[in-house]
Every structure is written in C-alpha cells, then in structure tokens.
Coordinates of C-alpha atoms and ligand atoms in Angstrom, one line a residue:
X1 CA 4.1 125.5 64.8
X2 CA 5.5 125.6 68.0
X3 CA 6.5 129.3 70.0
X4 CA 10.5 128.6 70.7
X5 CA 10.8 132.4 72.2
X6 CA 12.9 132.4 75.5
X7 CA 12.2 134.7 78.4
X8 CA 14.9 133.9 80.8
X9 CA 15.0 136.0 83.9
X10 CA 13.3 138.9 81.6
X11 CA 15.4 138.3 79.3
X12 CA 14.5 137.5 75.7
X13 CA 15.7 135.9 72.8
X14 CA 13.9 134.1 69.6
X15 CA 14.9 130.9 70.6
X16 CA 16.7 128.8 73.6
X17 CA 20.0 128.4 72.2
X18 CA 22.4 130.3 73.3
X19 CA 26.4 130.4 72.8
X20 CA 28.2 129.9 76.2
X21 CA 31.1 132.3 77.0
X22 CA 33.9 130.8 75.5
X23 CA 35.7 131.2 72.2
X24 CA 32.7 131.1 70.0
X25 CA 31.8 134.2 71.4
X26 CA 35.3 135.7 72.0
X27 CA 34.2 138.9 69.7
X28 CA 32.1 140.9 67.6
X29 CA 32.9 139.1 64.2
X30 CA 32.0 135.6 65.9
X31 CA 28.8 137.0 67.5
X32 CA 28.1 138.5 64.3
X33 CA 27.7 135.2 62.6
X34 CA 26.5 133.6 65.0
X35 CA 23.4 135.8 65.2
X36 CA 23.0 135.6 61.7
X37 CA 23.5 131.1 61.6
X38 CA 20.3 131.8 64.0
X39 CA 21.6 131.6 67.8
X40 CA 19.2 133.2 70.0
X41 CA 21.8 134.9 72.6
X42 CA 25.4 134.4 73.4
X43 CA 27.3 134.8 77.0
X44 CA 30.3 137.1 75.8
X45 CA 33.7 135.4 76.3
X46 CA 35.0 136.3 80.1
X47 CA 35.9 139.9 80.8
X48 CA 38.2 140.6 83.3
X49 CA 39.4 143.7 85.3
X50 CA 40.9 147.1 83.2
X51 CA 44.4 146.7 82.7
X52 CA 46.8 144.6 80.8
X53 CA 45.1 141.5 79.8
X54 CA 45.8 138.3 80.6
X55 CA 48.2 136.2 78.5
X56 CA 47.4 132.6 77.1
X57 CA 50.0 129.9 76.4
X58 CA 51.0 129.9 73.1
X59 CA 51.3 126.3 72.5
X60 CA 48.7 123.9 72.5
X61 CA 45.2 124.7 74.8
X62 CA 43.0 121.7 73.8
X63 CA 42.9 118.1 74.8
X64 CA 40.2 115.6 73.2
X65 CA 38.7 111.9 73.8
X66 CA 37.3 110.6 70.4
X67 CA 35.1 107.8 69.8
X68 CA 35.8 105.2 67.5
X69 CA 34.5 107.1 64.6
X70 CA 36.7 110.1 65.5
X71 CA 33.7 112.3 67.0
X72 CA 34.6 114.7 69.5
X73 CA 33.2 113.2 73.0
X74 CA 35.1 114.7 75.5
X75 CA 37.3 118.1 75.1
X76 CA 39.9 120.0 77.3
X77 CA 41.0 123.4 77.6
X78 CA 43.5 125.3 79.3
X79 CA 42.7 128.4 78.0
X80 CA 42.2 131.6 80.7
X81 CA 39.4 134.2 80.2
X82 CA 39.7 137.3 77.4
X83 CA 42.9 138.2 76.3
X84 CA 41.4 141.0 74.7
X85 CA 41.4 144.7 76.2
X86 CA 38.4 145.5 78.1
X87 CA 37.6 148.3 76.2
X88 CA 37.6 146.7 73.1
X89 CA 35.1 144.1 74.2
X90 CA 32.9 146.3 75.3
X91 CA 32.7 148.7 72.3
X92 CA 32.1 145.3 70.2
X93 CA 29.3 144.1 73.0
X94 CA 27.5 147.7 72.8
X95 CA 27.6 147.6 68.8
X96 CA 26.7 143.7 68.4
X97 CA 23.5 144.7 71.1
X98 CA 22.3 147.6 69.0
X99 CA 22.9 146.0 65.7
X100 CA 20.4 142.7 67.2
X101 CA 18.2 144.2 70.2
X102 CA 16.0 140.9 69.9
X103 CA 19.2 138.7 70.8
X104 CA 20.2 137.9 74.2
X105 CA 23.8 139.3 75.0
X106 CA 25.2 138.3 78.4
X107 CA 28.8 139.8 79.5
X108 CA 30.3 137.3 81.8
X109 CA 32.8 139.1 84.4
X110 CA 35.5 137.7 86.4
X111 CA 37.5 140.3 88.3
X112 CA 39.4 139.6 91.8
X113 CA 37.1 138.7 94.9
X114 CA 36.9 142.0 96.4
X115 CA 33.9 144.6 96.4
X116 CA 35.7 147.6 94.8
X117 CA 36.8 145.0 91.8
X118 CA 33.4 144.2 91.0
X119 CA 31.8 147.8 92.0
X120 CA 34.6 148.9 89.3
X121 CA 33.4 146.8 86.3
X122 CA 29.8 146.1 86.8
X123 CA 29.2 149.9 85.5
X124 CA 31.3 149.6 82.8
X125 CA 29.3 146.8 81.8
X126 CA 25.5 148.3 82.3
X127 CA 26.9 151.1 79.9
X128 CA 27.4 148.9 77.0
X129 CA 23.2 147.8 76.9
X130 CA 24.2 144.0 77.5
X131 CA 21.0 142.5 78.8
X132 CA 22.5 140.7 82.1
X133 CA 26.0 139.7 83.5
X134 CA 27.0 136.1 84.4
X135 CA 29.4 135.4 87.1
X136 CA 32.0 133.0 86.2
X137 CA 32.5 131.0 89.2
X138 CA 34.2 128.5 87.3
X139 CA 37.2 128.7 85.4
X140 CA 38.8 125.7 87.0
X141 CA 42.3 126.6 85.6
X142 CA 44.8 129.5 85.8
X143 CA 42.4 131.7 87.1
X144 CA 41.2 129.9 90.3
X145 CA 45.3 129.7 91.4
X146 CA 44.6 134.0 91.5
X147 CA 41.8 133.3 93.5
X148 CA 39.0 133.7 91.2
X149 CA 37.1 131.1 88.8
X150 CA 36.6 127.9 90.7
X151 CA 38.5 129.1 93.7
X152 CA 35.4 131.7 94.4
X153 CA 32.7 128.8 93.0
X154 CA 34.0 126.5 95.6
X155 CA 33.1 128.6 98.8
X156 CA 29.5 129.0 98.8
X157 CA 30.4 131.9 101.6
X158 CA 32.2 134.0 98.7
X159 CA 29.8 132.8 96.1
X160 CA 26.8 134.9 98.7
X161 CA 28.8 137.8 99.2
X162 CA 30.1 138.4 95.3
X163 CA 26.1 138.0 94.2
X164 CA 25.2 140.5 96.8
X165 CA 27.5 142.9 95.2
X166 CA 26.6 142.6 92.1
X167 CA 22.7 143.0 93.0
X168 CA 24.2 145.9 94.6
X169 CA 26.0 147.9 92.2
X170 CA 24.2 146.7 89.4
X171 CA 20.5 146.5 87.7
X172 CA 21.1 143.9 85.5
X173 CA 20.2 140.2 86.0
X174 CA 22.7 138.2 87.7
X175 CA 23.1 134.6 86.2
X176 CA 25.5 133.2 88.2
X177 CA 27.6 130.1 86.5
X178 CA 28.6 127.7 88.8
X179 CA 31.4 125.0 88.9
X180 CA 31.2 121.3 88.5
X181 CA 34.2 120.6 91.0
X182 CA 32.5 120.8 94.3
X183 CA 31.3 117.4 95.6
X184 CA 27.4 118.9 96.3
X185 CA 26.1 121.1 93.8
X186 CA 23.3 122.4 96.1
X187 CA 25.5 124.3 98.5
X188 CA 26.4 126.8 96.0
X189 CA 23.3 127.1 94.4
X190 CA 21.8 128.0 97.8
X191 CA 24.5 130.6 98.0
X192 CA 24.2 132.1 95.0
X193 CA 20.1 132.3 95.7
X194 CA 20.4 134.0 98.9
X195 CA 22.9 136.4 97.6
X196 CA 19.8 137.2 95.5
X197 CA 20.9 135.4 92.1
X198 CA 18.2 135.6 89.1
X199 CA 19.6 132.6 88.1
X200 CA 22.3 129.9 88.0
X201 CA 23.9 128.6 84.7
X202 CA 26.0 125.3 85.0
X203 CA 28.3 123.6 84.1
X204 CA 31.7 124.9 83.9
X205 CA 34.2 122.5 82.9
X206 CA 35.6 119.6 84.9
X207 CA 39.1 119.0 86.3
X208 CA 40.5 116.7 83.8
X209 CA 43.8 115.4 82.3
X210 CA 42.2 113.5 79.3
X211 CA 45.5 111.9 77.8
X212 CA 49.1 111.2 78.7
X213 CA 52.1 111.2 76.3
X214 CA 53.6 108.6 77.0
X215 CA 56.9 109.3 75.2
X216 CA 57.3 112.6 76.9
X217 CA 55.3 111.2 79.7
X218 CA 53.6 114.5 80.2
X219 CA 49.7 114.8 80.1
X220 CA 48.7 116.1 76.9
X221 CA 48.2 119.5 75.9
X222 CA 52.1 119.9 76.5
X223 CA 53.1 122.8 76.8
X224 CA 57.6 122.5 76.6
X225 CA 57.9 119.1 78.4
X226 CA 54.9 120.0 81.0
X227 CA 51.0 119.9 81.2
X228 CA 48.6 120.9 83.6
X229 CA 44.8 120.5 84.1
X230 CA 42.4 121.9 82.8
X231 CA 38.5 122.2 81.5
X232 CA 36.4 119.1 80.3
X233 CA 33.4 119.5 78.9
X234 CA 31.6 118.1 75.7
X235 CA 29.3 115.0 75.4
X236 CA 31.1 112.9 77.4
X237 CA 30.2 115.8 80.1
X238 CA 26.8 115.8 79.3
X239 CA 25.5 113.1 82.6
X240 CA 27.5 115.1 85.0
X241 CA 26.3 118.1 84.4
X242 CA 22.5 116.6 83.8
X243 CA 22.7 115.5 87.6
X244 CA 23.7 118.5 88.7
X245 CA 21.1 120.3 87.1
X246 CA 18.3 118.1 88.8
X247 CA 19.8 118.3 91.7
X248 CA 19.2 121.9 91.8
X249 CA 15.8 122.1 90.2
X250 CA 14.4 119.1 92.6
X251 CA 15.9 121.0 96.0
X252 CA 13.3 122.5 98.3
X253 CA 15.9 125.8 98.7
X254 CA 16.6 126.2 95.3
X255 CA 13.3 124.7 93.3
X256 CA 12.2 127.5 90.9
X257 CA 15.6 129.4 90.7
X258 CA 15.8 129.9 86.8
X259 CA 19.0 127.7 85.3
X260 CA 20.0 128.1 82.3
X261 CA 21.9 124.4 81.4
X262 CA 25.2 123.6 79.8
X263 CA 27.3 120.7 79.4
X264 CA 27.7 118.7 76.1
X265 CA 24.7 119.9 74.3
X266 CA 25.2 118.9 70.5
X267 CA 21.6 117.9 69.3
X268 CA 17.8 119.4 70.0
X269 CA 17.3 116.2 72.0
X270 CA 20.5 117.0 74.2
X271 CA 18.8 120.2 74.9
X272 CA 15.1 119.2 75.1
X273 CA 16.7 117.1 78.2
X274 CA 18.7 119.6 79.8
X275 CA 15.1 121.6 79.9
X276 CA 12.7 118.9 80.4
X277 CA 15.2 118.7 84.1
X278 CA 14.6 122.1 84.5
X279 CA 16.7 124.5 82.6
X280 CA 15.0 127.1 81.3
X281 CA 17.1 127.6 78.4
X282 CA 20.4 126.2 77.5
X283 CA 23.9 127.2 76.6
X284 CA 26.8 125.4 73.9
X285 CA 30.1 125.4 73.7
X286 CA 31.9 122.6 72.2
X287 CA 29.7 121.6 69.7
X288 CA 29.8 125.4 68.2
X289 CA 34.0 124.9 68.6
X290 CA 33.4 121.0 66.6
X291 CA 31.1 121.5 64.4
X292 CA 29.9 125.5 63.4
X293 CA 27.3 127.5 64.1
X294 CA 25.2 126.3 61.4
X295 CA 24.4 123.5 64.0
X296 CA 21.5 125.9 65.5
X297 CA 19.5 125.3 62.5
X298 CA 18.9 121.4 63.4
X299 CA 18.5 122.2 66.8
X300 CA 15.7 124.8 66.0
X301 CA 13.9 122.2 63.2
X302 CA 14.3 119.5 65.6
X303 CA 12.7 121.1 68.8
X304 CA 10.3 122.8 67.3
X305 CA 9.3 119.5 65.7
X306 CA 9.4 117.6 68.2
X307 CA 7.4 120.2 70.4
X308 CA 4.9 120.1 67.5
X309 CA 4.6 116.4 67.7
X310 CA 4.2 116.1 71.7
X311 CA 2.1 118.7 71.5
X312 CA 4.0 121.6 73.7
X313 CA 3.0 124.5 72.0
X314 CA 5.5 126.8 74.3
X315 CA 9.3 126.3 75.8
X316 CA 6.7 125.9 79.6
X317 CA 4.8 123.5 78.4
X318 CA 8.1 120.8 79.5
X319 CA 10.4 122.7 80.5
X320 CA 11.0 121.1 84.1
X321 CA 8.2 117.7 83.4
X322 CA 11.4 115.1 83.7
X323 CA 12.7 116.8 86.9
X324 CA 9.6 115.7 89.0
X325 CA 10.8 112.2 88.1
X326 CA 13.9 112.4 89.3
X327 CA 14.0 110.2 92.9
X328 CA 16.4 109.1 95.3
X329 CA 17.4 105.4 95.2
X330 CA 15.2 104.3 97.9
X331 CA 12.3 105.0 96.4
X332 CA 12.7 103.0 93.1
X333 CA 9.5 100.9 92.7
X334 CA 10.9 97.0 93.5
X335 CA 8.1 95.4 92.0
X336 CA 8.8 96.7 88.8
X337 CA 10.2 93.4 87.4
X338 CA 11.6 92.8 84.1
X339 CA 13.4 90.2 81.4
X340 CA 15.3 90.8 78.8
X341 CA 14.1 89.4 75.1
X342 CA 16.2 89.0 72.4
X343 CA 14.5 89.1 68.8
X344 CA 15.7 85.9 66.8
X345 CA 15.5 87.9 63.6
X346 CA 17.5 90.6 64.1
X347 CA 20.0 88.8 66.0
X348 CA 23.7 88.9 64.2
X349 CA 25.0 85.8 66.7
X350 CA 27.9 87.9 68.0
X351 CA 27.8 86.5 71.4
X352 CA 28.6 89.2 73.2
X353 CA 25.3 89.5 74.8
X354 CA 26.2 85.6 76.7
X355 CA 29.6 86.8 77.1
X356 CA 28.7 90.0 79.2
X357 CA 26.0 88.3 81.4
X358 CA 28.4 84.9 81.7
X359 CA 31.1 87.0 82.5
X360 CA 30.2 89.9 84.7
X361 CA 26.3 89.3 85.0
X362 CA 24.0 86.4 85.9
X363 CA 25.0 83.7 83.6
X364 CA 21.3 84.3 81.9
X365 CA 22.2 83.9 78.4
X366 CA 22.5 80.8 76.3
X367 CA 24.9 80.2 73.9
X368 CA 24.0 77.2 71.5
X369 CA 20.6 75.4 70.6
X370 CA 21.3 71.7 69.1
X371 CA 24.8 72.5 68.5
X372 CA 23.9 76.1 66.5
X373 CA 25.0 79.5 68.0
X374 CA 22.1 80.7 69.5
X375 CA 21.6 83.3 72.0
X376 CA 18.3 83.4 74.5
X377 CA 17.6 84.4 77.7
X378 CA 16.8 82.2 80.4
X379 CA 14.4 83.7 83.1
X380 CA 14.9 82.1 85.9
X381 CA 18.3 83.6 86.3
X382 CA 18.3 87.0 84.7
X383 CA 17.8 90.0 87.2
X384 CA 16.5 92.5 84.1
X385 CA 20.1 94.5 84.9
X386 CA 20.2 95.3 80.9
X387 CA 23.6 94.8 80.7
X388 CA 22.7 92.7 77.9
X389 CA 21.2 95.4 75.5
X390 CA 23.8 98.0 76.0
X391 CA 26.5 95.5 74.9
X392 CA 24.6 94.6 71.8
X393 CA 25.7 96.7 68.6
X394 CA 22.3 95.4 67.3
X395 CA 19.8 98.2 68.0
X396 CA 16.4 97.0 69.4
X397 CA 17.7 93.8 69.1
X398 CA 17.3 93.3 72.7
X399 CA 14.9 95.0 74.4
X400 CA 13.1 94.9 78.7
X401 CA 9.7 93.3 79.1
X402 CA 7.9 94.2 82.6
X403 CA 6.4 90.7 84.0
X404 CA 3.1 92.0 84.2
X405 CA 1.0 91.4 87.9
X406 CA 0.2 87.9 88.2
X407 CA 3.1 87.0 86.4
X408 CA 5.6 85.1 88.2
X409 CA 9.0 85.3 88.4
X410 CA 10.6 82.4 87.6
X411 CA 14.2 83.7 88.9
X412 CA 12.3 84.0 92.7
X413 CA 9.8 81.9 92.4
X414 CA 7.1 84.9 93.5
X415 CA 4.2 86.3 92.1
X416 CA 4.8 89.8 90.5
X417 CA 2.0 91.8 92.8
X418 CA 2.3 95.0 90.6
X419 CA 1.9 97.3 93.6
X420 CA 4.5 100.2 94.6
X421 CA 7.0 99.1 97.5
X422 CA 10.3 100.4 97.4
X423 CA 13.3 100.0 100.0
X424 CA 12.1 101.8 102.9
X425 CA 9.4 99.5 103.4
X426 CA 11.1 96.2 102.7
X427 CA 11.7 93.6 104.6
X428 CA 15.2 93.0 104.8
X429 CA 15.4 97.0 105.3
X430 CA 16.9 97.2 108.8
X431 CA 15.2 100.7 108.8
X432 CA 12.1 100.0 107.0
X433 CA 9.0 102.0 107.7
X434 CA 5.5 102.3 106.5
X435 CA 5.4 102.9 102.7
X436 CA 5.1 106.4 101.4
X437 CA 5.2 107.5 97.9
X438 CA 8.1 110.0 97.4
X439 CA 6.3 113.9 97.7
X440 CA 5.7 115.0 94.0
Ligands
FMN501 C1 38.1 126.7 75.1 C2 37.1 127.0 76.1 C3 37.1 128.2 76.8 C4 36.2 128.5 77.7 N1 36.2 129.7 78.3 C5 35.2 130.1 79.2 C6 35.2 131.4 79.8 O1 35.9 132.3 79.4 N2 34.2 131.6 80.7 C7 33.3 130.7 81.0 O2 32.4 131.0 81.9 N3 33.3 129.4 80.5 C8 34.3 129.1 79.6 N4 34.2 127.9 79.1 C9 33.2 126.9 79.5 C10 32.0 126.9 78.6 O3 31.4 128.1 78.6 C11 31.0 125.8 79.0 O4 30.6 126.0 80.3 C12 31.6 124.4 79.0 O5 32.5 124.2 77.9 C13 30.6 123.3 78.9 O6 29.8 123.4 77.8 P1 30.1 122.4 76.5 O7 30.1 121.0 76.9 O8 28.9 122.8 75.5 O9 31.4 122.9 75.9 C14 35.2 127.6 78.1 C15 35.2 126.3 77.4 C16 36.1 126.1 76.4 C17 36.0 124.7 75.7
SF4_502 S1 19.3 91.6 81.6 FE1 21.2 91.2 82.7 S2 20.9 89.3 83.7 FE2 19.3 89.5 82.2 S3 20.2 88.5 80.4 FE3 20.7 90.7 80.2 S4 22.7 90.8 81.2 FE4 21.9 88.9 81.8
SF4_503 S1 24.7 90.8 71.4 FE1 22.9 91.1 70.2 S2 23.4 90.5 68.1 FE2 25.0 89.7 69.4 S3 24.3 87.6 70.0 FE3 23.5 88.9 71.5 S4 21.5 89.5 70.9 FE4 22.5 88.7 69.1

C-alpha cells in the first residue's frame, strides 16, 4: 500500500492533507476533530499582535457561486484574521501539539510590518511547540487597508525584509503564504526565497465581488445597505491558483523551493494535481467549510489508491512529474493534429455540438443525414479546437483523434509529418529561428 507520510520542510505529518488557516481551524475543539476525522496537519487560523482582538462584522461574511446542482463552486469571505485573544490561541495550539505530536501544527501570524511586531510574537509562538509559522501575506481584505495581508504580499521588497526577520528571531520553518492578486506570481516567490523562506504556500483568496443584489443594488454579502470585497476561493479557484503554482515550481529562481498548494482542493484528484505541479503537500479550506472533515477519509482511500495503481509507492515518486510539462505557448508541438469523432451510439442528437462549431467555431459539424438529425464531423474544416466535446453533456461521446504521420489533413491539404516544430521555427514566424526543444 502506498507510504502517504509528508515531510514538508522537516516537518511531518501522516498524510498530505492539511487544514488551511481559516475557520476550520479557528480553535482547539475544531483541530481536535479534525485530527481525529484523519487530517494530517492544520495551519492555525491567523494570530495577530497581543492586544484587543480584532472585531468581525456581525452580519453576513460569505458570498457563494453555485452550480446548477447547488454545489459550492466559488465562495467569498470577508472575514479578518482571529478574533480570539492571543493567549487563548496559543494555550489551545500548545495543548492540541502535545495531545497529537505526529500532526503537523502551523501558527500563521500576521502582525504590523515592522521588525519589533514580529520580533514580539514569533517567541511567543516557538513557546507553544507548533512545528513552523506561516506568514500570511494574503488577507486581501480588512487587513491589507492596515497595511498588512495583501498589502505586505504585494511588495516583494516587504515580503524579503518580513522573511528575514522571521529567520531572524525565530527557529522555526518559515512557510510563507503568498497572494493571488499580484499580476506575476514569481516576483514574490523570489522575495520570499531570498529572505530565506523554507517554503511558500499559495493561494490566498482572490479579490472578488461574486453577486450583486439587485434590489438593494449592493454586492452581496451586505452588510446595512453596503458590501465590500473580499476572498474567493473554492473550485472555481482551483486553475488560478494551479498556474500560479507551476509558475513557481518551473522558475529557474525558485525551482525546488518547497510549496505547499491550496486553492479549491475538494477531491484526492484535486490534490494529486496540485502535487504532480509541484506542491509538496497541500492545504483545504472550503471544502472542510462545505462539506466536513470526514472528507479526508476519501481523499486518503483515493490517493493512496490511486498511488497503488500507478505504481508511486511514496508522496516523491510524482510529486512535481506534471510540472516538467508545463511549456510556454511557443513551444506547443504544431504538428500535433487532430479531429474530433463523435460516437453514433452514444449520441443523444441534441445539437449543440453543430450549434457551438456553426456558431462560434468552424462550421465543422453537420446537422442532418437524408433529412434525419444527424450530427458528424466534417474534416476538412474542423481545426481539432474541442469546443465540440466540452459542449456535449454526453460524456465520451465526442472524443480527439491525432491524424497519425502520413495522414493528411484534409482541412490543409498537407501531409501530417509527425515531427516536433513549434512557433519559433515556423514559417510565417517573423522571428523564427532554428528549432529547439524547450530545456527539460
Ligand atoms: C472564511 C475564510 C477565512 C479565511 N481566513 C484566513 C486566515 O485567517 N488566514 C489565511 O492565511 N487564510 C485565510 N483564508 C484563506 C484560506 O486559508 C485559503 O488560502 C483559501 O480559502 C483557498 O483555499 P480553498 O479554496 O480550499 O478555500 C480564509 C478563507 C476563508 C474561506
Ligand atoms: S473540434 Fe472544433 S472545429 Fe472541430 S468539430 Fe469540434 S468544435 Fe468544430
Ligand atoms: S452535443 Fe453530443 S449528444 Fe449532442 S448532438 Fe452533439 S455529439 Fe450528439
């Protein structure tokens, strides 16, 4: 059976799952049951500076995008970090670390951006056994208009120098959680690795307003007439932040910097993605908030099945195999031709496949056979876009074929070669040079 243990930045945990810093792991009682549901390590809930704690609205927080079926794809918060004292939260984190030494338990800390702030906590912190600190860099709400959150995340200068402190004043790994709303992910990643990060963790949530009420006309979570962004995160957030991972594990600065993933993870095969990129373990939010933490059972039998099946007998064995895959546009093989084919028997005769491609394609579909519905592809004017099979609510119905070399392509007229050339080396490439194969 596969080995699911987790050694991220020396620290470990039974499995990869871990709870991301947010409600679900707001306090003891939570963690508790989480740990026992099977989650291999939790990020506790945000801790900010001694003193009163900050104070939450006490109206609505939470914004959601549903699919048709009412599941929870996109979610929105504009919650701040703890409102719980500090000294509460870190009794409860030193009791929850001796009670489950083989769980991971990560404090995440924002305080204001100046050294004697973060000189002040980050002992306070140590004390309480946790086995590393995330920096939350991302909080893209409430906290970033006091200067911290996003507003530090955004400036990979103040990113450095906060990461240097902490290295500083404390022994504990660093993970340091970045922010989704910066338009290059790279810059501070770099930051945070030559302020001497263990590790980044992304995403935070997005700047989002996911629904207007249109009767109040205010976005929606209203709080008295008014709404203002906040947080998205969830499925629907789940591309973003895959890019954004890759970007940062395919980077000649930051290749090999440990990342620990987050962003919409919901299933095993949500997080077997996030790792195949390059995440070394993976963090959840929303799904804990949508559906329970029972949900780490199926993500444990499903990995660890899966693993067994491919035959990864450790988390190494893939973690990072997708990210080597992961190109820039120009070097996309354009040889690599294909059709679509639709299968006659598991057609339903919708028509939306023709009315897609007629419509906003390549007018490659057919629509009637001697006077019958009947849907078909005609080669010689469909460009393979596959516009086709994500509009069908058949599944498999329609499916790509590669023309195989020596094929031809009826929509050009040429002979498929099979060989590699992509867009620097063709012809009509006012730049093109000799062909090289992307570095591996
Ligand atoms: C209600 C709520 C509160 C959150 N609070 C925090 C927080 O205090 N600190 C933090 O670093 N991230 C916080 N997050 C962000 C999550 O940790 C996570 O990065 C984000 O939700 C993306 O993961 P998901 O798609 O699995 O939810 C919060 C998210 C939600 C939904
Ligand atoms: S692959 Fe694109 S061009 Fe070809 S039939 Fe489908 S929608 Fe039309
Ligand atoms: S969308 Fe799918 S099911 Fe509908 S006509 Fe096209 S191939 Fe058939």
């Amino acid at each position: 059976m596969a080995d699911l243990r987790n050694n991220f930045v020396g620290i470990k945990s039974p499995n990869p799952f871990w709870l991301a810093s947010a409600p679900p792991t707001d306090k003891e009682y939570n963690v508790e049951r989480a740990f026992k549901a099977g989650w291999g390590g939790v990020v506790w809930k945000t801790l900010g500076e001694a003193g009163p704690p900050v104070v939450n609205v006490n109206g609505p927080r939470y914004g959601a995008i549903w699919a048709g079926d009412r599941r929870l794809m996109g979610f929105n918060n504009i919650e701040l970090i703890t409102d719980r004292d500090l000294q509460k939260n870190l009794r409860e984190i030193k009791a929850v670390k001796m009670r489950w030494p083989d769980r991971a338990v990560v404090a995440s800390i924002m305080v204001p951006c100046d050294e004697e702030s973060w000189k002040a906590i980050l002992p306070l912190v140590e004390e309480t056994g946790a086995d590393g600190i995330e920096l939350n860099f991302g909080c893209p709400h409430g906290m970033s208009e006091r200067g911290m959150g996003a507003a530090v995340g955004q400036v990979p200068e103040y990113v450095e120098m906060v990461v240097r402190w902490c290295k500083q004043y404390s022994r504990m790994p660093v993970i340091t959680k970045l922010t989704p709303n910066v338009t290059d992910i790279r810059k501070p990643a770099r930051a945070a690795k030559n302020g001497g990060t263990d590790a980044v963790s992304l995403i935070n949530t997005i700047n989002s307003i996911t629904n207007v009420d249109l009767d109040l006309m205010a976005p929606m979570p209203t709080i008295d007439g008014k709404g203002s962004h906040g947080g998205y995160c969830g499925p629907a957030a789940k591309p973003i932040a895959l890019h954004m991972v890759a970007e940062i594990a395919r980077d000649r600065e930051t290749s090999g910097l440990p990342i620990s993933g987050i962003g919409g993870i919901t299933t095993w095969r949500d997080a077997a993605e996030f790792m195949a990129l390059g995440s070394g373990n993976v963090q959840v939010c929303t799904a804990a908030m949508a559906y329970g933490f029972k949900i780490v059972e199926e993500m444990i039998s499903g990995l660890s099945n899966w693993m067994d099946e491919k035959g990864y007998a450790t988390l190494d064995d893939f973690v990072g195999k997708a990210s080597r895959n992961v190109t820039d546009w120009q070097y996309l093989n354009l040889e690599y031709i294909t059709k679509a084919r639709i299968d006659q028997d598991l057609c339903i005769k919708c028509g939306r496949c023709h009315i897609a491609c007629e419509d906003t394609s390549h007018q490659a579909i057919t629509k009637e056979k001697d006077g019958k519905r009947y849907f078909e592809v005609m080669d010689n004017e469909c460009v393979g876009c596959n516009l086709c099979v994500n509009v069908c609510p058949v599944e498999d119905c329609i499916t790509m074929e590669q023309l195989a070399p020596g094929m031809i392509d009826e929509r050009t007229g040429r002979v498929v070669t099979g060989k590699y050339a992509n867009w620097t080396t063709h012809p009509n490439n006012p730049m093109r040079k000799e062909a090289v194969e992307p570095a591996e």
